[in-house]
Amino acid sequence: MSKKEELQKLKEEVESCSRCALHLSRTQAVFGMGNPESRILFVGEAPGYYEDLQGLPFVGQAGKLLDKLLGEIGFSRKEIYIANVLKCRPPKNRDPLPQEIEICKPYLLKQIEIIQPSLVCTLGRFALHLLYGKKIPISKFHGKVLPGDIFTIYPLFHPAAALHQPALYTPLREDFLNLAKILKELKSTPPVEKKPTQITLF
Ligand code: URA
């Protein structure tokens, strides 16, 4: 099966998921979107109001900012892949609960296993803590490259946080500008063959 076909199969599973109570309040699950062949994966927190309505990640205000920041470094969302920690919107956009994250985690790990990104840009603390496996402070680690055996993590502030706290906008933009350099280096390094069982080995 191609990556596209594998993702489609997983998407269908996610769309009919009822493993936690969020399925009762969602309009629809938001699986993720982008280029399955991309070496860069962005991982956000959870769908918001517009994502829940449209079934696509980052289509609201935070998504517009994400597109702008990507555009500034010469990228569009067609070239990358975007997913979230949670596939369903928490009511009133509240923070994801620990048990919701645990229940939804296999879907994100499977997406990573299929896409095999070299670089995972975490947007916000929930994606960082989940994929790094430790609750390191985003205020200290944003913009720092965290290499792993399977993929490198590049922690970024969440675009929605930068919209609510204008002081975070400049560091977020600077981290994106540095991302352009990291991506250039990435182009000169071949992808590593990864085993799914190694994904959590950070
Ligand atoms: N915020 C997220 O974390 N994900 C989305 O898809 C939209 C907003």
PDB file of N, CA and C in Angstrom, residues 145-182:
ATOM      1  N   VAL A 145      16.608  22.708  18.555  1.00  0.00           N
ATOM      2  CA  VAL A 145      16.508  21.454  17.820  1.00  0.00           C
ATOM      3  C   VAL A 145      16.741  20.305  18.799  1.00  0.00           C
ATOM      4  N   LEU A 146      15.799  19.383  18.877  1.00  0.00           N
ATOM      5  CA  LEU A 146      15.915  18.246  19.795  1.00  0.00           C
ATOM      6  C   LEU A 146      16.045  16.970  18.958  1.00  0.00           C
ATOM      7  N   PRO A 147      17.289  16.557  18.680  1.00  0.00           N
ATOM      8  CA  PRO A 147      17.452  15.385  17.804  1.00  0.00           C
ATOM      9  C   PRO A 147      17.052  14.093  18.508  1.00  0.00           C
ATOM     10  N   GLY A 148      16.446  13.202  17.771  1.00  0.00           N
ATOM     11  CA  GLY A 148      16.101  11.877  18.288  1.00  0.00           C
ATOM     12  C   GLY A 148      16.572  10.833  17.298  1.00  0.00           C
ATOM     13  N   ASP A 149      16.499   9.562  17.680  1.00  0.00           N
ATOM     14  CA  ASP A 149      16.941   8.491  16.771  1.00  0.00           C
ATOM     15  C   ASP A 149      16.039   8.398  15.549  1.00  0.00           C
ATOM     16  N   ILE A 150      14.791   8.686  15.756  1.00  0.00           N
ATOM     17  CA  ILE A 150      13.811   8.449  14.698  1.00  0.00           C
ATOM     18  C   ILE A 150      13.475   9.739  13.949  1.00  0.00           C
ATOM     19  N   PHE A 151      13.257  10.794  14.706  1.00  0.00           N
ATOM     20  CA  PHE A 151      13.024  12.106  14.073  1.00  0.00           C
ATOM     21  C   PHE A 151      13.495  13.182  15.034  1.00  0.00           C
ATOM     22  N   THR A 152      13.717  14.346  14.448  1.00  0.00           N
ATOM     23  CA  THR A 152      14.122  15.504  15.252  1.00  0.00           C
ATOM     24  C   THR A 152      12.878  16.306  15.580  1.00  0.00           C
ATOM     25  N   ILE A 153      12.835  16.804  16.827  1.00  0.00           N
ATOM     26  CA  ILE A 153      11.704  17.656  17.209  1.00  0.00           C
ATOM     27  C   ILE A 153      12.162  19.112  17.182  1.00  0.00           C
ATOM     28  N   TYR A 154      11.323  19.949  16.619  1.00  0.00           N
ATOM     29  CA  TYR A 154      11.581  21.387  16.643  1.00  0.00           C
ATOM     30  C   TYR A 154      10.376  22.059  17.317  1.00  0.00           C
ATOM     31  N   PRO A 155      10.529  22.404  18.607  1.00  0.00           N
ATOM     32  CA  PRO A 155       9.379  22.954  19.339  1.00  0.00           C
ATOM     33  C   PRO A 155       9.091  24.405  18.958  1.00  0.00           C
ATOM     34  N   LEU A 156       7.843  24.659  18.684  1.00  0.00           N
ATOM     35  CA  LEU A 156       7.395  26.020  18.351  1.00  0.00           C
ATOM     36  C   LEU A 156       6.233  26.391  19.269  1.00  0.00           C
ATOM     37  N   PHE A 157       6.108  27.687  19.535  1.00  0.00           N
ATOM     38  CA  PHE A 157       4.898  28.122  20.233  1.00  0.00           C
ATOM     39  C   PHE A 157       3.702  27.852  19.319  1.00  0.00           C
ATOM     40  N   HIS A 158       2.554  27.686  19.938  1.00  0.00           N
ATOM     41  CA  HIS A 158       1.345  27.486  19.146  1.00  0.00           C
ATOM     42  C   HIS A 158       0.936  28.837  18.531  1.00  0.00           C
ATOM     43  N   PRO A 159       0.585  28.860  17.234  1.00  0.00           N
ATOM     44  CA  PRO A 159       0.176  30.139  16.633  1.00  0.00           C
ATOM     45  C   PRO A 159      -0.981  30.808  17.386  1.00  0.00           C
ATOM     46  N   ALA A 160      -1.904  30.006  17.946  1.00  0.00           N
ATOM     47  CA  ALA A 160      -3.026  30.601  18.690  1.00  0.00           C
ATOM     48  C   ALA A 160      -2.511  31.328  19.935  1.00  0.00           C
ATOM     49  N   ALA A 161      -1.454  30.798  20.537  1.00  0.00           N
ATOM     50  CA  ALA A 161      -0.872  31.444  21.726  1.00  0.00           C
ATOM     51  C   ALA A 161      -0.297  32.806  21.329  1.00  0.00           C
ATOM     52  N   ALA A 162       0.310  32.852  20.135  1.00  0.00           N
ATOM     53  CA  ALA A 162       0.887  34.124  19.674  1.00  0.00           C
ATOM     54  C   ALA A 162      -0.215  35.137  19.337  1.00  0.00           C
ATOM     55  N   LEU A 163      -1.403  34.637  18.981  1.00  0.00           N
ATOM     56  CA  LEU A 163      -2.511  35.560  18.707  1.00  0.00           C
ATOM     57  C   LEU A 163      -3.070  36.143  20.012  1.00  0.00           C
ATOM     58  N   HIS A 164      -3.053  35.318  21.066  1.00  0.00           N
ATOM     59  CA  HIS A 164      -3.593  35.787  22.356  1.00  0.00           C
ATOM     60  C   HIS A 164      -2.562  36.549  23.173  1.00  0.00           C
ATOM     61  N   GLN A 165      -1.277  36.189  22.986  1.00  0.00           N
ATOM     62  CA  GLN A 165      -0.198  36.860  23.746  1.00  0.00           C
ATOM     63  C   GLN A 165       0.788  37.442  22.726  1.00  0.00           C
ATOM     64  N   PRO A 166       0.582  38.698  22.336  1.00  0.00           N
ATOM     65  CA  PRO A 166       1.402  39.298  21.277  1.00  0.00           C
ATOM     66  C   PRO A 166       2.911  39.196  21.538  1.00  0.00           C
ATOM     67  N   ALA A 167       3.324  39.083  22.787  1.00  0.00           N
ATOM     68  CA  ALA A 167       4.762  38.983  23.087  1.00  0.00           C
ATOM     69  C   ALA A 167       5.368  37.703  22.495  1.00  0.00           C
ATOM     70  N   LEU A 168       4.529  36.722  22.203  1.00  0.00           N
ATOM     71  CA  LEU A 168       5.043  35.453  21.662  1.00  0.00           C
ATOM     72  C   LEU A 168       5.205  35.488  20.149  1.00  0.00           C
ATOM     73  N   TYR A 169       4.671  36.537  19.522  1.00  0.00           N
ATOM     74  CA  TYR A 169       4.699  36.582  18.058  1.00  0.00           C
ATOM     75  C   TYR A 169       6.136  36.653  17.520  1.00  0.00           C
ATOM     76  N   THR A 170       6.951  37.553  18.084  1.00  0.00           N
ATOM     77  CA  THR A 170       8.318  37.716  17.580  1.00  0.00           C
ATOM     78  C   THR A 170       9.135  36.429  17.741  1.00  0.00           C
ATOM     79  N   PRO A 171       9.157  35.808  18.935  1.00  0.00           N
ATOM     80  CA  PRO A 171       9.898  34.540  19.034  1.00  0.00           C
ATOM     81  C   PRO A 171       9.372  33.460  18.095  1.00  0.00           C
ATOM     82  N   LEU A 172       8.057  33.418  17.902  1.00  0.00           N
ATOM     83  CA  LEU A 172       7.503  32.406  16.990  1.00  0.00           C
ATOM     84  C   LEU A 172       8.002  32.656  15.566  1.00  0.00           C
ATOM     85  N   ARG A 173       7.994  33.916  15.165  1.00  0.00           N
ATOM     86  CA  ARG A 173       8.433  34.272  13.801  1.00  0.00           C
ATOM     87  C   ARG A 173       9.928  33.977  13.643  1.00  0.00           C
ATOM     88  N   GLU A 174      10.702  34.318  14.672  1.00  0.00           N
ATOM     89  CA  GLU A 174      12.152  34.042  14.596  1.00  0.00           C
ATOM     90  C   GLU A 174      12.412  32.539  14.496  1.00  0.00           C
ATOM     91  N   ASP A 175      11.650  31.765  15.254  1.00  0.00           N
ATOM     92  CA  ASP A 175      11.815  30.302  15.191  1.00  0.00           C
ATOM     93  C   ASP A 175      11.478  29.780  13.795  1.00  0.00           C
ATOM     94  N   PHE A 176      10.477  30.394  13.163  1.00  0.00           N
ATOM     95  CA  PHE A 176      10.152  29.993  11.791  1.00  0.00           C
ATOM     96  C   PHE A 176      11.277  30.363  10.839  1.00  0.00           C
ATOM     97  N   LEU A 177      11.861  31.536  11.031  1.00  0.00           N
ATOM     98  CA  LEU A 177      12.954  31.948  10.140  1.00  0.00           C
ATOM     99  C   LEU A 177      14.136  30.982  10.288  1.00  0.00           C
ATOM    100  N   ASN A 178      14.391  30.533  11.511  1.00  0.00           N
ATOM    101  CA  ASN A 178      15.448  29.531  11.718  1.00  0.00           C
ATOM    102  C   ASN A 178      15.091  28.185  11.110  1.00  0.00           C
ATOM    103  N   LEU A 179      13.805  27.913  11.091  1.00  0.00           N
ATOM    104  CA  LEU A 179      13.334  26.658  10.505  1.00  0.00           C
ATOM    105  C   LEU A 179      13.767  26.567   9.041  1.00  0.00           C
ATOM    106  N   ALA A 180      13.774  27.700   8.365  1.00  0.00           N
ATOM    107  CA  ALA A 180      14.205  27.706   6.957  1.00  0.00           C
ATOM    108  C   ALA A 180      15.619  27.136   6.842  1.00  0.00           C
ATOM    109  N   LYS A 181      16.503  27.515   7.775  1.00  0.00           N
ATOM    110  CA  LYS A 181      17.896  27.008   7.747  1.00  0.00           C
ATOM    111  C   LYS A 181      17.920  25.501   8.035  1.00  0.00           C
ATOM    112  N   ILE A 182      17.136  25.098   9.024  1.00  0.00           N
ATOM    113  CA  ILE A 182      17.092  23.675   9.390  1.00  0.00           C
ATOM    114  C   ILE A 182      16.611  22.842   8.195  1.00  0.00           C
TER     115      ILE A 182
END
